[in-house]
Coordinates of C-alpha atoms in Angstrom, one line a residue:
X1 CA 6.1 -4.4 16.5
X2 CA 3.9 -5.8 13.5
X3 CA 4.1 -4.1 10.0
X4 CA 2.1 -1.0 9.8
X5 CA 0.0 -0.3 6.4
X6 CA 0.2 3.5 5.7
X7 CA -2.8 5.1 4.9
X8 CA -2.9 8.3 4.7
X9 CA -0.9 11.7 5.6
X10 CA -3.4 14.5 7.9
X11 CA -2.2 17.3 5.6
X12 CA -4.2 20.2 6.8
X13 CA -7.4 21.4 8.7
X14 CA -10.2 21.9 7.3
X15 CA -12.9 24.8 9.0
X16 CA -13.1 25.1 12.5
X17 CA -15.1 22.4 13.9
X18 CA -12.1 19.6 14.2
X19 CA -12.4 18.3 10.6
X20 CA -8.6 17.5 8.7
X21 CA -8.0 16.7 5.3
X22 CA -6.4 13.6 4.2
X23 CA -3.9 12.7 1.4
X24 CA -5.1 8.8 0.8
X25 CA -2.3 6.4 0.4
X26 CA -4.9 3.6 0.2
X27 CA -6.6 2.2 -2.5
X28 CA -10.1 1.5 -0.5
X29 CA -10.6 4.7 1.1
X30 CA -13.9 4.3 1.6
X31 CA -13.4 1.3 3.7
X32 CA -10.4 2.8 5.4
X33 CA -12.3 5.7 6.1
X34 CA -15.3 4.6 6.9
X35 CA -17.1 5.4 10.2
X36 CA -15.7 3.7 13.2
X37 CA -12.9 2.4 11.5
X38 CA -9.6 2.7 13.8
X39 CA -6.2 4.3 12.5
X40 CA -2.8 4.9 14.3
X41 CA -1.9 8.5 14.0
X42 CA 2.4 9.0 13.8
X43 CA 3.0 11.8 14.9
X44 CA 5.4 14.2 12.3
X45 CA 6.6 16.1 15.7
X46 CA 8.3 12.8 17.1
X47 CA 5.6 12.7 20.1
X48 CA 4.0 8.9 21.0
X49 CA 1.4 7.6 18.7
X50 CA -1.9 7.2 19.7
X51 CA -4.8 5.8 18.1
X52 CA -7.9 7.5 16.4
X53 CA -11.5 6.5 15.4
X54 CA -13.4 7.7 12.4
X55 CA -16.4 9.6 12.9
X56 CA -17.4 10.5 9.6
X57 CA -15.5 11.0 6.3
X58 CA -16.1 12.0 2.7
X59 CA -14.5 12.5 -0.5
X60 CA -13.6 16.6 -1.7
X61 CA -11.2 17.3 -4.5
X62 CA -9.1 14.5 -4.8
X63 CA -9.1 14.1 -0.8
X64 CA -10.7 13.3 2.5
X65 CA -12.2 15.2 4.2
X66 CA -12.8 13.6 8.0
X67 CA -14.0 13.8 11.8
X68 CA -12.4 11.9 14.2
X69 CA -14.1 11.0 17.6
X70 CA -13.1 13.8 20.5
X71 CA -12.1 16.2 18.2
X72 CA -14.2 19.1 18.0
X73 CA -12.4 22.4 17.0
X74 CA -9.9 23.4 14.7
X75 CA -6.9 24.2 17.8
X76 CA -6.9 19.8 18.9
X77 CA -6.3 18.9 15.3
X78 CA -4.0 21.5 13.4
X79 CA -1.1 20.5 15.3
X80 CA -1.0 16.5 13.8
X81 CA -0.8 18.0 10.4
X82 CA 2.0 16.4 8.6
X83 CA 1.1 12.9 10.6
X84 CA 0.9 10.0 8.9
X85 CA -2.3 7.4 9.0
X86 CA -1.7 3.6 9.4
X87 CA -3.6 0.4 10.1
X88 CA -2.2 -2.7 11.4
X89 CA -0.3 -5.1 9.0
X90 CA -3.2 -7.8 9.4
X91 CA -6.2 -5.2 8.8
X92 CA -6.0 -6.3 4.7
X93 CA -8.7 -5.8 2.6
X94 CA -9.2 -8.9 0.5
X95 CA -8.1 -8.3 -2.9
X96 CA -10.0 -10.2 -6.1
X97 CA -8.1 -13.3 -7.1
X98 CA -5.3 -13.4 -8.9
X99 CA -4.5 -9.8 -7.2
X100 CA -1.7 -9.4 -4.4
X101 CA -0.2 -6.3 -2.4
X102 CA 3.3 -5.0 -3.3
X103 CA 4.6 -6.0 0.0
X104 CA 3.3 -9.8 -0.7
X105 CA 5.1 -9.9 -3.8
X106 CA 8.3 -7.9 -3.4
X107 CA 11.0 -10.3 -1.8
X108 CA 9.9 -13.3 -3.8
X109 CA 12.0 -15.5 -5.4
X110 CA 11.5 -15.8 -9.7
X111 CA 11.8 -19.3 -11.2
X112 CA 11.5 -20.0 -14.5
X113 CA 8.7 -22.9 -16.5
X114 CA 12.2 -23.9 -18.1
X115 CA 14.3 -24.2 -14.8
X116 CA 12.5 -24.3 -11.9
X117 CA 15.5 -25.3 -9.5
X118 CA 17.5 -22.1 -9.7
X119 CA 15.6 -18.9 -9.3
X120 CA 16.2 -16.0 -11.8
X121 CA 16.5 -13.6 -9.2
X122 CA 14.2 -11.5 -5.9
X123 CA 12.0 -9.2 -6.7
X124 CA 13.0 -6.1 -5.2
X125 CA 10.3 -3.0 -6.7
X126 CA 7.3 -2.6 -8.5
X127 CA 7.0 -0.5 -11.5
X128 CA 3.9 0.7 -12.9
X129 CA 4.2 2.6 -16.0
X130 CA 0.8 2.3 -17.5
X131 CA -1.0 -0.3 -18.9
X132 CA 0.2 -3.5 -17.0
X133 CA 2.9 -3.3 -13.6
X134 CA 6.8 -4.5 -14.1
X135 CA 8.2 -6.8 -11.5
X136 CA 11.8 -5.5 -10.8
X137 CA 14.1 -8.9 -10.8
X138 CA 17.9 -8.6 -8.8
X139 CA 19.5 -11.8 -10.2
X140 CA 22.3 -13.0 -8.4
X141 CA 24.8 -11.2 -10.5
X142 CA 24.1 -9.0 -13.8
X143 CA 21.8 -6.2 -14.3
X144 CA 18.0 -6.2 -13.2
X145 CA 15.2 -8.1 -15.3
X146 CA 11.9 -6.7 -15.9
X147 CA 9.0 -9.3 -16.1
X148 CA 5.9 -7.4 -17.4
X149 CA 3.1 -8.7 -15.0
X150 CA 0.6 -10.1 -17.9
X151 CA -1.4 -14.0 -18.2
X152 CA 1.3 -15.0 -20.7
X153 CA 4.4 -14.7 -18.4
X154 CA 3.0 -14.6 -14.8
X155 CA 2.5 -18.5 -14.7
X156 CA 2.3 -18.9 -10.8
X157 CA 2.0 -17.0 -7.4
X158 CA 2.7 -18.7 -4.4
X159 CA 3.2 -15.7 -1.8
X160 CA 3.6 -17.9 1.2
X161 CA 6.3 -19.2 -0.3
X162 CA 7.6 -16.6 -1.5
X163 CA 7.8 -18.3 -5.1
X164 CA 6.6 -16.7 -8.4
X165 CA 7.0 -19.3 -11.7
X166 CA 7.2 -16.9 -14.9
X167 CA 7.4 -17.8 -18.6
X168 CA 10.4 -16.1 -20.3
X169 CA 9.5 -14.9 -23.7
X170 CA 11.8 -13.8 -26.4
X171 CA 13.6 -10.8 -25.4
X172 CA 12.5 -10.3 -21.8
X173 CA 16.7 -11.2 -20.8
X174 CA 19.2 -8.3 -21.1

């Protein structure tokens, strides 16, 4: 089965007419969301998965409020709450340039501008602290490397081959 993109968790009902409110787990909610988009609904009892299609869907205190098609009272829809929401791996919203998804990046070898033959180490996590995210670095032995994701260090990308070039600066080794 391909990789699955979570979306969204169905978290509760929401008036009687078949509406459910939606924790987002996507940053483009409104496209994830949008009327007639499909989604995969998983099931938090264990039963098979089936797929959904948006009817309509809007923003309400820091969730989503939405209709799904075939869904008209509050009894078909209050037992999927605690489902999860995903799309398929290949529904990806284009991202600016220069931006990537976590799953793009995490698994990719780190080279350095000074040796480019031996990697520094996989990326295994992405931090984000605040003001710029932290690539996590396993090296082959030794303690993790954090390589602040900013112009000056983050020399190259290459996600389909899983190569990143950075530029060390002074005090970025343990």
């Amino acid at each position: 089965m391909a990789e699955e993109l979570t979306v969204g968790r169905l978290v509760n009902t929401h008036g009687i007419r078949g509406e459910i409110k939606i924790l987002s787990h996507t940053d483009f909610p409104e496209v994830r969301f949008a009327p007639g988009k499909k989604m995969i609904v998983i099931p938090a009892d264990g039963s098979p998965r089936f797929e959904v299609i948006v009817e309509s869907a809007r923003e309400h205190k820091g969730m989503y409020i939405a209709k799904l098609k075939g869904y008209t009272n509050i009894n078909q829809i209050e037992k999927y709450k605690g489902s999860m929401l995903k799309v398929p791996g290949d529904d990806l919203v284009e991202l600016p340039e220069n931006e990537y998804y976590f799953h793009h990046i995490v698994g990719c070898e780190v080279y350095t501008d000074q040796d480019a033959d031996k990697p520094l180490g996989t990326i295994t996590d992405i931090l984000q602290p605040g003001a710029n995210d932290v690539w996590v670095v396993k090296p082959a032995k030794g303690q993790d490397i954090l390589i602040p994701v900013i112009d000056d260090v983050v020399l190259d990308v290459d996600t389909a081959a899983k190569k990143i070039t950075v530029h060390l600066m002074e005090g970025l080794l343990p």
